Amino acid sequence: MVSFWRVNVVGMILTYCYRLLPSKAQHRALEAIVEDQRQLYNAALEERVGAYRKAGLTRTYVDQCKALTEWRRSDPEAASFPLCLQRWTLKQLDEAYRGFFRRVKAGGKPGFPRFRGKARFDSFGFREFSGIGLDNGRLRFKGMPSGLRVHLHRPLPEGVPIRSCVFRRDVKGWKVGFAVEVATAPQRPCTRAVGVDLGISTFAALSDGGFVPSLKAARRAERGLRRANRALDRKTRGSRGRRKARLALARCHSKTARARLDHLHKASARLVRDYDAIAVEKLNVKGLARSALAKDVHDASWAKFVSILRYKAECAGTRLIEVDPYDTSQDCSGCGIKVLKGLSERLHECPHCGLAIDRDLNAARNILHRAGVGPGLPNVAGYGMRAGGNLVGESVPNCSRIYGTLH
Ligand SMILES: [Zn+2]
């Protein structure tokens, strides 16, 4: 599994995730480290809060790093784990503070960074990849008895150093994510462009008539979830049965999440493979999620989809263009005149030019039109050039076979 982290000037930082295969002793060591880091996190938070209350002082990440170095010098127990590991934890707290103040500034009502209980702390990491080594699929660092096996189901990109890494505990055990800087591909010449309209009944309608079906993972998992929830409710608090039932529920949720993510990865990979330029609507997910369709919107996970699409496009040299979503479903893609219709009307019928197509297809074509007006896309057909016909997408002969066809 690869996930997008951030884009910078030189290349792009991707995170490559792998399962860990710890021995029993190593499992105990992982648990011990995460507990140690939780205590460090809470202590650092206490120090920040205390310094401000008593003296009005703001303790920064740099201040705390300096204090950490001194502590490590004076107390041999403090130095039983690598420095970069402890710095990662301090940085997490720093990020929590920054996030809090950023949201305060933006006028929100964020919660202040909290002291973390055992159930609310399940990761640790290395701020830089130092004090840790990866050779022959084994991770070695201070505090870990012998080499920790990594299940390298896919190779890490060669010749580039690992920047940092994060260990995370989930319902299946432990996994590690390596942050690696990869080069982005040069932009491909644009011969195939597509407009993508993200929807609910179909996940995505394409401007050339293809579509990506919707998964509805949450709807499908509903029964299992209800059953797991009921089982949990019946168990006595603090019992072993309750712990098991809670785990079963967590597995149920994680299965749904994995199925959804798999769907998003496959759909985005196909789009990036088949097209040189992809146009999507700029999303306002917050507004949508508040509406009656909330559950379906979460299920469709459009924002996640666009973020996956973005990094995949960057890697493959495909252009991703985000366009103004205003009235894409109302305007006629043939003549440009607004044809008002309700949410339930599935067909777009234009009284002005006679165009009659599926409403999602009409929206997808509008999205493609809007992307085409920008510079650098000479191959995208002009607005309304060929009403009713396929646009540039025609040059992809197999697209309907791959995605199914929408009419
Ligand atoms: Zn029309």
mmCIF file of N, CA and C in Angstrom, residues 40-86:
data_model
loop_
_atom_site.group_PDB
_atom_site.id
_atom_site.type_symbol
_atom_site.label_atom_id
_atom_site.label_comp_id
_atom_site.label_asym_id
_atom_site.label_seq_id
_atom_site.Cartn_x
_atom_site.Cartn_y
_atom_site.Cartn_z
ATOM 1 N N LEU A 40 6.122 9.680 27.447
ATOM 2 C CA LEU A 40 6.910 10.851 27.050
ATOM 3 C C LEU A 40 5.997 11.951 26.505
ATOM 4 N N TYR A 41 5.036 11.539 25.695
ATOM 5 C CA TYR A 41 4.077 12.487 25.097
ATOM 6 C C TYR A 41 3.323 13.223 26.200
ATOM 7 N N ASN A 42 2.799 12.455 27.151
ATOM 8 C CA ASN A 42 2.035 13.058 28.250
ATOM 9 C C ASN A 42 2.911 13.968 29.105
ATOM 10 N N ALA A 43 4.159 13.543 29.353
ATOM 11 C CA ALA A 43 5.068 14.364 30.164
ATOM 12 C C ALA A 43 5.376 15.676 29.444
ATOM 13 N N ALA A 44 5.588 15.579 28.128
ATOM 14 C CA ALA A 44 5.909 16.783 27.352
ATOM 15 C C ALA A 44 4.718 17.734 27.321
ATOM 16 N N LEU A 45 3.527 17.163 27.243
ATOM 17 C CA LEU A 45 2.315 17.994 27.255
ATOM 18 C C LEU A 45 2.168 18.687 28.606
ATOM 19 N N GLU A 46 2.436 17.919 29.671
ATOM 20 C CA GLU A 46 2.341 18.484 31.013
ATOM 21 C C GLU A 46 3.330 19.641 31.179
ATOM 22 N N GLU A 47 4.527 19.460 30.629
ATOM 23 C CA GLU A 47 5.541 20.501 30.730
ATOM 24 C C GLU A 47 5.089 21.775 30.006
ATOM 25 N N ARG A 48 4.533 21.591 28.828
ATOM 26 C CA ARG A 48 4.069 22.751 28.058
ATOM 27 C C ARG A 48 2.967 23.501 28.794
ATOM 28 N N VAL A 49 1.998 22.732 29.285
ATOM 29 C CA VAL A 49 0.862 23.349 29.981
ATOM 30 C C VAL A 49 1.348 24.045 31.255
ATOM 31 N N GLY A 50 2.233 23.349 32.028
ATOM 32 C CA GLY A 50 2.749 23.880 33.283
ATOM 33 C C GLY A 50 3.537 25.168 33.067
ATOM 34 N N ALA A 51 4.416 25.166 32.064
ATOM 35 C CA ALA A 51 5.255 26.339 31.797
ATOM 36 C C ALA A 51 4.388 27.547 31.461
ATOM 37 N N TYR A 52 3.320 27.306 30.750
ATOM 38 C CA TYR A 52 2.460 28.425 30.374
ATOM 39 C C TYR A 52 1.666 28.932 31.567
ATOM 40 N N ARG A 53 1.164 27.999 32.383
ATOM 41 C CA ARG A 53 0.346 28.397 33.537
ATOM 42 C C ARG A 53 1.161 29.159 34.577
ATOM 43 N N LYS A 54 2.360 28.615 34.849
ATOM 44 C CA LYS A 54 3.154 29.196 35.937
ATOM 45 C C LYS A 54 3.839 30.481 35.525
ATOM 46 N N ALA A 55 4.424 30.468 34.320
ATOM 47 C CA ALA A 55 5.259 31.622 33.960
ATOM 48 C C ALA A 55 4.831 32.288 32.658
ATOM 49 N N GLY A 56 3.769 31.784 32.050
ATOM 50 C CA GLY A 56 3.329 32.355 30.771
ATOM 51 C C GLY A 56 4.305 32.071 29.641
ATOM 52 N N LEU A 57 5.100 30.993 29.819
ATOM 53 C CA LEU A 57 6.120 30.685 28.813
ATOM 54 C C LEU A 57 5.588 29.693 27.784
ATOM 55 N N THR A 58 6.010 29.860 26.547
ATOM 56 C CA THR A 58 5.664 28.903 25.508
ATOM 57 C C THR A 58 6.862 28.002 25.244
ATOM 58 N N ARG A 59 6.662 26.722 25.499
ATOM 59 C CA ARG A 59 7.727 25.758 25.215
ATOM 60 C C ARG A 59 7.560 25.269 23.784
ATOM 61 N N THR A 60 8.608 25.410 22.988
ATOM 62 C CA THR A 60 8.503 24.981 21.592
ATOM 63 C C THR A 60 9.095 23.581 21.432
ATOM 64 N N TYR A 61 8.962 23.063 20.221
ATOM 65 C CA TYR A 61 9.539 21.759 19.895
ATOM 66 C C TYR A 61 11.051 21.779 20.098
ATOM 67 N N VAL A 62 11.690 22.870 19.679
ATOM 68 C CA VAL A 62 13.146 22.981 19.803
ATOM 69 C C VAL A 62 13.556 22.986 21.278
ATOM 70 N N ASP A 63 12.824 23.735 22.104
ATOM 71 C CA ASP A 63 13.104 23.756 23.549
ATOM 72 C C ASP A 63 13.047 22.342 24.121
ATOM 73 N N GLN A 64 11.992 21.631 23.734
ATOM 74 C CA GLN A 64 11.801 20.295 24.306
ATOM 75 C C GLN A 64 12.853 19.311 23.796
ATOM 76 N N CYS A 65 13.315 19.510 22.565
ATOM 77 C CA CYS A 65 14.378 18.655 22.032
ATOM 78 C C CYS A 65 15.665 18.869 22.811
ATOM 79 N N LYS A 66 15.928 20.138 23.148
ATOM 80 C CA LYS A 66 17.132 20.447 23.942
ATOM 81 C C LYS A 66 17.041 19.783 25.309
ATOM 82 N N ALA A 67 15.859 19.895 25.925
ATOM 83 C CA ALA A 67 15.657 19.285 27.240
ATOM 84 C C ALA A 67 15.817 17.765 27.152
ATOM 85 N N LEU A 68 15.356 17.212 26.047
ATOM 86 C CA LEU A 68 15.465 15.765 25.838
ATOM 87 C C LEU A 68 16.929 15.337 25.795
ATOM 88 N N THR A 69 17.745 16.090 25.076
ATOM 89 C CA THR A 69 19.163 15.770 24.969
ATOM 90 C C THR A 69 19.829 15.784 26.344
ATOM 91 N N GLU A 70 19.489 16.812 27.146
ATOM 92 C CA GLU A 70 20.075 16.894 28.488
ATOM 93 C C GLU A 70 19.635 15.716 29.356
ATOM 94 N N TRP A 71 18.355 15.401 29.246
ATOM 95 C CA TRP A 71 17.802 14.283 30.018
ATOM 96 C C TRP A 71 18.495 12.979 29.649
ATOM 97 N N ARG A 72 18.733 12.797 28.377
ATOM 98 C CA ARG A 72 19.402 11.578 27.911
ATOM 99 C C ARG A 72 20.822 11.483 28.449
ATOM 100 N N ARG A 73 21.473 12.662 28.597
ATOM 101 C CA ARG A 73 22.837 12.685 29.114
ATOM 102 C C ARG A 73 22.876 12.288 30.592
ATOM 103 N N SER A 74 21.854 12.751 31.338
ATOM 104 C CA SER A 74 21.894 12.541 32.788
ATOM 105 C C SER A 74 21.299 11.200 33.208
ATOM 106 N N ASP A 75 20.372 10.675 32.442
ATOM 107 C CA ASP A 75 19.657 9.466 32.846
ATOM 108 C C ASP A 75 19.869 8.366 31.806
ATOM 109 N N PRO A 76 20.615 7.315 32.162
ATOM 110 C CA PRO A 76 20.888 6.254 31.167
ATOM 111 C C PRO A 76 19.621 5.554 30.680
ATOM 112 N N GLU A 77 18.596 5.550 31.514
ATOM 113 C CA GLU A 77 17.352 4.884 31.107
ATOM 114 C C GLU A 77 16.662 5.643 29.972
ATOM 115 N N ALA A 78 16.807 6.968 29.994
ATOM 116 C CA ALA A 78 16.212 7.793 28.945
ATOM 117 C C ALA A 78 16.836 7.488 27.586
ATOM 118 N N ALA A 79 18.114 7.065 27.637
ATOM 119 C CA ALA A 79 18.828 6.816 26.387
ATOM 120 C C ALA A 79 18.680 5.372 25.913
ATOM 121 N N SER A 80 17.683 4.653 26.463
ATOM 122 C CA SER A 80 17.540 3.251 26.060
ATOM 123 C C SER A 80 16.849 3.116 24.705
ATOM 124 N N PHE A 81 16.318 4.221 24.175
ATOM 125 C CA PHE A 81 15.749 4.217 22.826
ATOM 126 C C PHE A 81 16.457 5.270 21.974
ATOM 127 N N PRO A 82 16.445 5.112 20.652
ATOM 128 C CA PRO A 82 17.130 6.085 19.782
ATOM 129 C C PRO A 82 16.541 7.496 19.932
ATOM 130 N N LEU A 83 17.393 8.483 19.725
ATOM 131 C CA LEU A 83 16.999 9.883 19.871
ATOM 132 C C LEU A 83 15.886 10.262 18.889
ATOM 133 N N CYS A 84 16.029 9.803 17.643
ATOM 134 C CA CYS A 84 15.050 10.198 16.614
ATOM 135 C C CYS A 84 13.655 9.669 16.914
ATOM 136 N N LEU A 85 13.609 8.564 17.666
ATOM 137 C CA LEU A 85 12.323 7.984 18.050
ATOM 138 C C LEU A 85 11.607 8.917 19.034
ATOM 139 N N GLN A 86 12.372 9.396 20.016
ATOM 140 C CA GLN A 86 11.767 10.287 21.009
ATOM 141 C C GLN A 86 11.421 11.634 20.389
#
